[in-house]
Coordinates of N, CA and C in Angstrom, one line a residue:
M298 N 84.6 91.2 31.9 CA 85.6 92.3 32.0 C 85.3 93.2 33.2
K299 N 84.0 93.6 33.3 CA 83.5 94.5 34.3 C 83.7 93.8 35.7
L300 N 83.4 92.5 35.7 CA 83.6 91.7 37.0 C 85.0 91.7 37.4
L301 N 85.9 91.6 36.5 CA 87.4 91.5 36.8 C 87.8 92.9 37.3
K302 N 87.4 94.0 36.7 CA 87.7 95.3 37.2 C 87.2 95.5 38.6
W303 N 86.0 95.1 38.8 CA 85.4 95.2 40.2 C 86.2 94.5 41.2
L304 N 86.6 93.3 40.9 CA 87.4 92.5 41.8 C 88.7 93.1 42.1
L305 N 89.4 93.7 41.1 CA 90.7 94.3 41.2 C 90.5 95.6 42.1
A306 N 89.4 96.3 41.9 CA 89.2 97.5 42.7 C 89.0 97.1 44.2
M307 N 88.2 96.1 44.4 CA 88.0 95.6 45.8 C 89.3 95.2 46.5
G308 N 90.1 94.5 45.7 CA 91.4 94.0 46.2 C 92.3 95.2 46.6
C309 N 92.4 96.2 45.7 CA 93.2 97.4 46.1 C 92.7 98.1 47.3
G310 N 91.4 98.2 47.4 CA 90.8 98.8 48.6 C 91.1 98.1 49.9
A311 N 91.1 96.8 49.8 CA 91.4 96.0 51.0 C 92.9 96.2 51.4
L312 N 93.8 96.3 50.4 CA 95.2 96.5 50.7 C 95.4 97.8 51.3
V313 N 94.8 98.8 50.9 CA 94.9 100.2 51.5 C 94.4 100.1 52.9
S314 N 93.3 99.5 53.1 CA 92.8 99.4 54.5 C 93.7 98.7 55.4
C315 N 94.3 97.6 55.0 CA 95.2 96.8 55.8 C 96.5 97.7 56.1
A316 N 96.9 98.5 55.1 CA 98.1 99.3 55.4 C 97.8 100.3 56.4
I317 N 96.6 100.9 56.4 CA 96.3 102.0 57.4 C 96.2 101.4 58.8
I318 N 95.6 100.2 58.9 CA 95.5 99.5 60.2 C 96.9 99.2 60.8
T319 N 97.8 98.8 59.9 CA 99.2 98.5 60.4 C 99.8 99.7 61.0
V320 N 99.6 100.9 60.3 CA 100.2 102.1 60.9 C 99.6 102.5 62.2
N321 N 98.3 102.3 62.4 CA 97.6 102.6 63.6 C 98.1 101.8 64.8
V322 N 98.6 100.6 64.6 CA 99.0 99.8 65.7 C 100.5 99.6 65.8
Y323 N 101.3 100.6 65.3 CA 102.7 100.5 65.4 C 103.1 100.4 66.9
F324 N 104.0 99.5 67.2 CA 104.4 99.3 68.6 C 105.9 99.3 68.7
P325 N 106.5 100.3 69.4 CA 108.0 100.4 69.5 C 108.5 99.5 70.7
E326 N 108.6 98.2 70.5 CA 108.8 97.2 71.5 C 110.1 97.5 72.3
K327 N 111.2 97.8 71.6 CA 112.4 98.1 72.3 C 112.3 99.3 73.2
A328 N 111.7 100.4 72.7 CA 111.6 101.6 73.5 C 110.7 101.4 74.7
V329 N 109.6 100.6 74.6 CA 108.7 100.3 75.7 C 109.4 99.5 76.7
K330 N 110.2 98.5 76.3 CA 111.0 97.7 77.3 C 112.0 98.6 78.1
E331 N 112.6 99.5 77.4 CA 113.6 100.4 78.0 C 112.9 101.3 79.0
A332 N 111.7 101.8 78.7 CA 110.9 102.6 79.5 C 110.5 101.9 80.8
Y333 N 110.0 100.7 80.7 CA 109.6 99.9 81.8 C 110.8 99.7 82.8
K334 N 111.9 99.4 82.2 CA 113.1 99.2 83.1 C 113.5 100.5 83.8
S335 N 113.5 101.6 83.1 CA 113.8 102.9 83.6 C 112.9 103.3 84.8
L336 N 111.6 103.0 84.6 CA 110.6 103.4 85.6 C 110.8 102.5 86.8
D337 N 111.1 101.2 86.6 CA 111.3 100.3 87.8 C 112.5 100.8 88.6
E338 N 113.6 101.2 87.9 CA 114.8 101.7 88.5 C 114.6 103.0 89.3
M339 N 113.8 103.9 88.7 CA 113.5 105.2 89.3 C 112.5 105.2 90.4
L340 N 111.4 104.5 90.1 CA 110.2 104.6 91.0 C 109.9 103.5 91.9
L341 N 110.4 102.3 91.5 CA 110.1 101.1 92.4 C 111.1 101.0 93.5
K342 N 110.8 101.5 94.6 CA 111.7 101.6 95.8 C 111.5 100.4 96.7
K343 N 112.5 100.1 97.5 CA 112.4 99.1 98.5 C 111.5 99.6 99.6
D344 N 110.9 98.7 100.4 CA 110.1 99.1 101.6 C 110.9 100.1 102.5
G345 N 110.2 101.2 102.7 CA 110.8 102.2 103.7 C 111.6 103.3 103.0
E346 N 112.0 103.1 101.7 CA 112.7 104.1 101.0 C 111.7 105.2 100.6
L347 N 112.2 106.5 100.6 CA 111.4 107.6 100.2 C 111.4 107.7 98.7
L348 N 110.2 108.0 98.2 CA 110.0 108.2 96.8 C 110.5 109.6 96.4
P349 N 110.7 109.9 95.1 CA 111.0 111.3 94.7 C 110.0 112.3 95.2
N350 N 110.3 113.6 95.2 CA 109.4 114.5 95.8 C 108.1 114.7 95.0
G351 N 107.9 114.0 93.9 CA 106.7 114.1 93.2 C 106.6 115.1 92.1
E352 N 107.7 115.9 91.9 CA 107.7 116.9 90.9 C 107.6 116.3 89.5
K353 N 106.8 116.9 88.7 CA 106.7 116.3 87.3 C 107.9 116.7 86.5
Q354 N 108.3 115.7 85.7 CA 109.4 115.9 84.8 C 108.8 116.5 83.5
P355 N 109.5 117.4 82.9 CA 109.0 118.0 81.7 C 108.8 116.9 80.6
V356 N 107.7 117.0 79.9 CA 107.4 116.0 78.8 C 108.2 116.5 77.6
V357 N 109.0 115.6 77.1 CA 109.8 116.0 75.9 C 109.1 115.4 74.7
E358 N 108.6 116.3 73.8 CA 107.9 115.8 72.6 C 109.0 115.4 71.6
P359 N 108.9 114.2 71.1 CA 109.8 113.7 70.1 C 109.6 114.5 68.8
K360 N 110.7 114.7 68.1 CA 110.6 115.3 66.8 C 110.5 114.3 65.7
L361 N 109.4 114.5 64.9 CA 109.1 113.5 63.9 C 109.9 113.8 62.6
S362 N 110.4 112.8 62.0 CA 111.2 113.0 60.8 C 110.2 113.5 59.7
Q363 N 110.7 114.4 58.8 CA 109.9 114.9 57.7 C 110.0 113.9 56.5
P364 N 108.9 113.5 56.0 CA 108.9 112.6 54.8 C 109.4 113.4 53.6
G365 N 110.0 112.6 52.7 CA 110.5 113.2 51.5 C 109.4 113.5 50.5
S366 N 109.7 113.5 49.2 CA 108.7 113.7 48.2 C 107.7 112.6 48.3
Q367 N 106.4 112.9 48.2 CA 105.4 112.0 48.3 C 105.0 111.5 47.0
S368 N 104.7 110.2 46.9 CA 104.3 109.6 45.6 C 102.8 109.8 45.5
S369 N 102.3 109.8 44.3 CA 100.9 109.9 44.1 C 100.2 108.5 44.3
L370 N 100.9 107.5 44.4 CA 100.3 106.2 44.6 C 99.8 106.1 46.1
P371 N 98.6 105.7 46.3 CA 98.0 105.6 47.6 C 98.7 104.6 48.5
L372 N 99.2 103.5 48.0 CA 99.8 102.5 48.8 C 101.1 102.9 49.4
V373 N 101.7 104.0 48.9 CA 103.0 104.5 49.3 C 102.9 105.4 50.6
L374 N 101.8 106.1 50.7 CA 101.6 107.0 51.7 C 101.7 106.4 53.1
P375 N 101.1 105.2 53.4 CA 101.3 104.7 54.8 C 102.7 104.4 55.1
D376 N 103.6 104.1 54.1 CA 105.0 103.9 54.4 C 105.7 105.1 55.0
F377 N 105.3 106.3 54.5 CA 105.9 107.5 55.0 C 105.4 107.7 56.5
S378 N 104.2 107.5 56.7 CA 103.6 107.7 58.1 C 104.3 106.7 59.0
F379 N 104.5 105.5 58.6 CA 105.1 104.4 59.4 C 106.5 104.8 59.8
T380 N 107.3 105.4 58.8 CA 108.6 105.8 59.1 C 108.7 106.9 60.1
S381 N 107.8 107.9 59.9 CA 107.8 109.0 60.8 C 107.5 108.6 62.2
V382 N 106.5 107.7 62.4 CA 106.1 107.2 63.7 C 107.2 106.4 64.3
A383 N 107.9 105.6 63.5 CA 109.0 104.8 64.0 C 110.1 105.6 64.7
H384 N 110.4 106.7 64.0 CA 111.5 107.6 64.5 C 111.0 108.3 65.8
A385 N 109.7 108.4 66.1 CA 109.2 109.1 67.2 C 109.5 108.4 68.5
A386 N 109.9 107.1 68.5 CA 110.1 106.3 69.7 C 111.3 105.4 69.6
E387 N 112.5 106.0 69.2 CA 113.7 105.2 69.0 C 114.3 104.8 70.3
S388 N 114.0 105.5 71.4 CA 114.5 105.2 72.7 C 113.3 105.3 73.7
G389 N 113.6 104.7 74.9 CA 112.5 104.7 75.9 C 112.4 106.0 76.7
D390 N 113.3 106.9 76.5 CA 113.3 108.1 77.3 C 112.0 108.9 77.3
D391 N 111.5 109.2 76.1 CA 110.3 109.9 76.0 C 109.1 109.2 76.6
L392 N 109.1 107.9 76.4 CA 108.0 107.1 77.0 C 108.1 107.1 78.6
A393 N 109.3 107.0 79.1 CA 109.5 106.9 80.5 C 109.1 108.3 81.2
I394 N 109.5 109.4 80.5 CA 109.2 110.7 81.0 C 107.6 110.9 81.0
E395 N 107.0 110.6 79.9 CA 105.6 110.7 79.7 C 104.9 109.9 80.8
L396 N 105.3 108.7 81.0 CA 104.6 107.8 81.9 C 104.8 108.3 83.3
G397 N 106.1 108.6 83.6 CA 106.4 109.1 85.0 C 105.7 110.4 85.4
S398 N 105.3 111.1 84.4 CA 104.6 112.4 84.7 C 103.1 112.2 85.0
M399 N 102.6 111.0 84.9 CA 101.2 110.7 85.1 C 101.0 110.4 86.6
P400 N 100.1 111.2 87.3 CA 99.9 111.0 88.8 C 99.5 109.6 89.1
E401 N 98.7 109.0 88.3 CA 98.2 107.6 88.6 C 99.3 106.6 88.5
V402 N 100.3 106.8 87.6 CA 101.4 105.9 87.5 C 102.3 106.1 88.7
A403 N 102.6 107.3 89.1 CA 103.4 107.6 90.3 C 102.8 106.9 91.6
A404 N 101.4 107.1 91.7 CA 100.7 106.5 92.8 C 100.8 104.9 92.8
A405 N 100.7 104.4 91.6 CA 100.8 102.9 91.4 C 102.2 102.4 91.9
Y406 N 103.2 103.1 91.5 CA 104.6 102.7 91.9 C 104.8 102.9 93.4
A407 N 104.2 103.9 93.9 CA 104.4 104.1 95.4 C 103.7 102.9 96.1
E408 N 102.6 102.5 95.7 CA 101.9 101.4 96.3 C 102.6 100.1 96.1
M409 N 103.2 99.9 94.9 CA 103.9 98.6 94.6 C 105.2 98.6 95.4
S410 N 105.8 99.7 95.7 CA 107.0 99.8 96.5 C 106.7 99.2 97.9
Q411 N 105.6 99.5 98.4 CA 105.2 99.1 99.8 C 105.0 97.6 99.9
R412 N 104.8 96.9 98.7 CA 104.4 95.5 98.7 C 105.6 94.6 98.3
Q413 N 106.7 95.2 98.0 CA 107.9 94.5 97.4 C 108.3 93.3 98.3
S414 N 108.5 93.6 99.6 CA 109.0 92.5 100.5 C 108.1 91.4 100.6
A415 N 106.8 91.7 100.9 CA 105.8 90.7 101.0 C 105.6 89.9 99.8
L416 N 105.6 90.6 98.6 CA 105.3 89.9 97.3 C 106.5 89.0 97.0
G417 N 107.7 89.5 97.3 CA 108.9 88.7 97.0 C 108.9 87.4 97.8
A418 N 108.4 87.5 99.1 CA 108.4 86.3 99.9 C 107.4 85.3 99.3
L419 N 106.3 85.8 98.8 CA 105.3 84.9 98.1 C 105.9 84.2 96.9
F420 N 106.6 85.0 96.1 CA 107.3 84.4 94.9 C 108.3 83.4 95.4
N421 N 109.1 83.7 96.4 CA 110.2 82.8 96.9 C 109.6 81.5 97.4
S422 N 108.4 81.5 98.0 CA 107.8 80.3 98.5 C 107.1 79.5 97.4
G423 N 106.9 80.1 96.3 CA 106.2 79.4 95.2 C 104.6 79.5 95.3
A424 N 104.2 80.4 96.2 CA 102.8 80.6 96.4 C 102.1 81.3 95.2
V425 N 102.9 82.2 94.6 CA 102.4 83.0 93.5 C 103.4 82.9 92.3
G426 N 102.9 83.2 91.1 CA 103.7 83.2 89.9 C 103.3 84.4 89.0
L427 N 104.2 84.6 88.0 CA 104.0 85.8 87.1 C 103.3 85.3 85.9
T428 N 102.2 85.9 85.5 CA 101.4 85.5 84.3 C 102.0 86.0 83.0
S429 N 101.6 85.5 81.9 CA 102.1 85.9 80.6 C 101.7 87.4 80.3
Q430 N 100.8 88.0 81.1 CA 100.4 89.4 80.9 C 101.0 90.3 81.9
G431 N 102.0 89.8 82.7 CA 102.7 90.6 83.6 C 102.0 90.8 85.0
L432 N 101.0 90.0 85.2 CA 100.2 90.1 86.5 C 100.7 89.0 87.4
V433 N 100.2 89.0 88.7 CA 100.6 88.0 89.7 C 99.4 87.2 89.9
T434 N 99.6 85.9 90.1 CA 98.5 85.0 90.3 C 98.9 84.0 91.4
V435 N 97.9 83.6 92.2 CA 98.2 82.6 93.3 C 98.2 81.2 92.6
R436 N 99.3 80.5 92.8 CA 99.5 79.2 92.2 C 99.2 78.1 93.3
D437 N 99.5 78.3 94.5 CA 99.4 77.4 95.6 C 98.7 78.0 96.8
K438 N 97.4 77.7 96.8 CA 96.5 78.3 97.9 C 96.9 77.8 99.3
T439 N 97.6 76.7 99.4 CA 98.0 76.2 100.7 C 99.0 77.1 101.3
K440 N 99.7 77.9 100.5 CA 100.8 78.7 100.9 C 100.4 80.2 101.0
A441 N 99.1 80.5 100.6 CA 98.7 81.9 100.6 C 97.3 82.0 101.3
G442 N 97.3 83.0 102.3 CA 96.1 83.2 103.0 C 95.2 84.3 102.4
A443 N 94.2 84.7 103.1 CA 93.3 85.7 102.5 C 94.0 87.1 102.4
A444 N 94.9 87.4 103.3 CA 95.6 88.6 103.3 C 96.6 88.6 102.1
D445 N 97.1 87.5 101.8 CA 98.0 87.4 100.6 C 97.3 87.5 99.3
E446 N 96.1 87.0 99.2 CA 95.3 87.1 98.0 C 94.8 88.6 97.8
A447 N 94.6 89.3 98.9 CA 94.2 90.7 98.8 C 95.4 91.5 98.3
L448 N 96.6 91.1 98.8 CA 97.8 91.8 98.4 C 98.0 91.6 96.9
V449 N 97.8 90.4 96.4 CA 97.9 90.1 95.0 C 97.0 90.9 94.1
S450 N 95.7 91.0 94.6 CA 94.7 91.8 93.9 C 95.1 93.2 93.8
A451 N 95.6 93.8 94.9 CA 96.0 95.2 94.9 C 97.2 95.4 94.0
E452 N 98.1 94.4 94.0 CA 99.3 94.5 93.1 C 98.9 94.5 91.6
N453 N 97.9 93.7 91.3 CA 97.5 93.6 89.9 C 96.8 94.9 89.5
R454 N 96.1 95.5 90.4 CA 95.4 96.8 90.0 C 96.5 97.8 89.7
S455 N 97.6 97.9 90.5 CA 98.7 98.8 90.2 C 99.3 98.5 88.9
R456 N 99.6 97.2 88.6 CA 100.3 96.8 87.4 C 99.4 97.1 86.2
K457 N 98.1 96.9 86.3 CA 97.2 97.2 85.2 C 97.2 98.7 84.9
T458 N 97.3 99.5 86.0 CA 97.4 101.0 85.8 C 98.6 101.4 85.0
V459 N 99.8 100.7 85.3 CA 101.0 101.0 84.6 C 100.9 100.6 83.1
I460 N 100.4 99.4 82.9 CA 100.3 98.9 81.5 C 99.3 99.7 80.7
S461 N 98.1 100.0 81.2 CA 97.2 100.8 80.4 C 97.7 102.2 80.2
S462 N 98.4 102.8 81.1 CA 99.0 104.1 80.9 C 100.1 104.0 79.9
M463 N 100.8 102.9 79.8 CA 101.9 102.8 78.8 C 101.2 102.8 77.4
A464 N 100.1 102.1 77.3 CA 99.4 102.0 76.0 C 99.0 103.4 75.5
K465 N 98.5 104.2 76.5 CA 98.1 105.6 76.1 C 99.3 106.4 75.8
A466 N 100.4 106.2 76.5 CA 101.6 107.0 76.3 C 102.2 106.7 74.9
I467 N 102.2 105.4 74.5 CA 102.7 105.0 73.2 C 102.0 105.7 72.1
L468 N 100.7 105.7 72.2 CA 99.9 106.3 71.1 C 100.1 107.8 71.0
K469 N 100.3 108.4 72.2 CA 100.5 109.9 72.2 C 101.9 110.2 71.7
I470 N 102.9 109.5 72.2 CA 104.3 109.8 71.7 C 104.5 109.5 70.2
T471 N 103.9 108.4 69.8 CA 104.0 108.1 68.3 C 103.0 108.7 67.4
K472 N 102.2 109.7 68.0 CA 101.3 110.5 67.2 C 100.3 109.6 66.5
Q473 N 99.8 108.6 67.2 CA 98.7 107.7 66.6 C 97.4 108.0 67.3
E474 N 96.3 107.9 66.5 CA 95.0 108.2 67.0 C 94.6 107.1 68.1
A475 N 94.1 107.6 69.2 CA 93.8 106.7 70.3 C 92.4 106.1 70.2
T476 N 92.2 105.4 69.1 CA 90.9 104.7 68.9 C 90.8 103.5 69.8
K477 N 89.6 102.9 70.0 CA 89.5 101.8 70.8 C 90.3 100.6 70.3
A478 N 90.2 100.4 69.0 CA 91.0 99.3 68.3 C 92.5 99.5 68.6
A479 N 93.0 100.7 68.4 CA 94.4 100.9 68.6 C 94.8 100.7 70.1
L480 N 94.0 101.2 71.0 CA 94.2 101.0 72.4 C 94.2 99.5 72.8
D481 N 93.3 98.8 72.3 CA 93.2 97.4 72.6 C 94.4 96.6 72.1
Q482 N 94.8 96.9 70.9 CA 96.0 96.1 70.4 C 97.3 96.6 71.1
T483 N 97.4 97.9 71.3 CA 98.6 98.4 72.0 C 98.6 97.9 73.4
M484 N 97.5 97.8 74.1 CA 97.4 97.3 75.5 C 97.9 95.9 75.6
G485 N 97.5 95.0 74.6 CA 98.0 93.6 74.7 C 99.5 93.5 74.5
K486 N 100.0 94.3 73.6 CA 101.5 94.2 73.4 C 102.2 94.9 74.6
A487 N 101.7 95.9 75.1 CA 102.3 96.6 76.3 C 102.3 95.6 77.5
A488 N 101.3 94.8 77.6 CA 101.2 93.8 78.7 C 102.3 92.7 78.5
A489 N 102.4 92.2 77.3 CA 103.3 91.2 77.0 C 104.8 91.7 77.2
T490 N 105.0 92.9 76.8 CA 106.4 93.4 77.0 C 106.7 93.7 78.5
Y491 N 105.6 94.1 79.2 CA 105.8 94.3 80.7 C 106.1 92.9 81.3
A492 N 105.4 91.9 80.9 CA 105.7 90.5 81.4 C 107.1 90.1 81.1
E493 N 107.5 90.4 79.9 CA 108.9 90.0 79.5 C 109.9 90.7 80.4
T494 N 109.7 92.0 80.7 CA 110.6 92.7 81.6 C 110.6 92.1 83.0
K495 N 109.4 91.7 83.5 CA 109.4 91.1 84.8 C 110.0 89.8 84.8
R496 N 109.9 89.0 83.8 CA 110.5 87.7 83.7 C 112.0 87.8 83.8
E497 N 112.6 88.8 83.1 CA 114.0 89.0 83.1 C 114.5 89.4 84.5
A498 N 113.6 90.1 85.2 CA 114.0 90.6 86.6 C 113.7 89.6 87.7
A499 N 113.0 88.5 87.3 CA 112.7 87.5 88.3 C 113.9 86.8 88.9
K500 N 113.8 86.3 90.1 CA 114.9 85.6 90.8 C 114.8 84.1 90.4
P501 N 115.9 83.4 90.5 CA 115.9 82.0 90.3 C 114.9 81.3 91.2
G502 N 114.1 80.3 90.6 CA 113.1 79.6 91.4 C 111.7 80.2 91.3
W503 N 111.6 81.4 90.8 CA 110.2 82.0 90.7 C 109.5 81.3 89.6
W504 N 108.2 81.2 89.8 CA 107.3 80.6 88.7 C 106.9 81.7 87.8
M505 N 106.9 81.4 86.5 CA 106.4 82.3 85.5 C 105.8 81.6 84.3
Q506 N 104.8 82.3 83.7 CA 104.1 81.7 82.6 C 104.6 82.3 81.3
L507 N 105.0 81.4 80.4 CA 105.4 81.9 79.1 C 104.3 82.3 78.2
Q508 N 104.6 82.9 77.0 CA 103.5 83.4 76.2 C 102.7 82.3 75.6
N509 N 103.2 81.0 75.6 CA 102.4 79.9 75.1 C 101.6 79.3 76.2
G510 N 101.6 79.9 77.4 CA 100.7 79.4 78.5 C 101.4 78.4 79.4
K511 N 102.6 78.0 79.1 CA 103.3 77.0 79.9 C 103.9 77.7 81.1
W512 N 103.8 77.0 82.3 CA 104.5 77.5 83.5 C 105.8 76.8 83.7
V513 N 106.8 77.7 84.0 CA 108.2 77.2 84.2 C 108.8 77.9 85.4
Q514 N 109.8 77.3 86.0 CA 110.6 78.0 87.1 C 111.8 78.5 86.5
K515 N 112.2 79.7 86.9 CA 113.4 80.4 86.3 C 114.6 79.7 86.9

């Protein structure tokens, strides 16, 4: 009997731990996708176009919904937290404003804007493709020289800045603790969503890698 009680106690503890972990890695996919698209429209300019004057937009803190009466059962508590967090990012506006106010993100978009024409030409020729993590990779080295490879490396640094900043913004806006585990899991999902956004914006004929690793042409 004592052994049975001990096993039940361990099982309940494991369930509570799993529930807490789930709350910590809440990911508002729809809002993130909207934010990426908004940022591309606002900050990703064609070569030669002037960027905005650099003034920071005010950060709008989302209002969290207040939980109702709390149950004394420990397994119910994470549900209230999850609901509050979910309401914190119903649209991508807050995320876009938060991300756009980061100097490193503005700088990354300014740099990416200067590469658009050259990068587009590489995509059109089939020299490069879009990876499943939203980065650019050289697929045909016979069509890409040293300067092109340097451009791809620089582009990926900018994209990584945007993705990592998105992960931080998500945790801040949704009021989640920015632990290493939470950042790592959010970063992976932020990269996958960024890649999905870029796939949708890709032109016909461009090479892209699906989440299963398969390469296809749009």
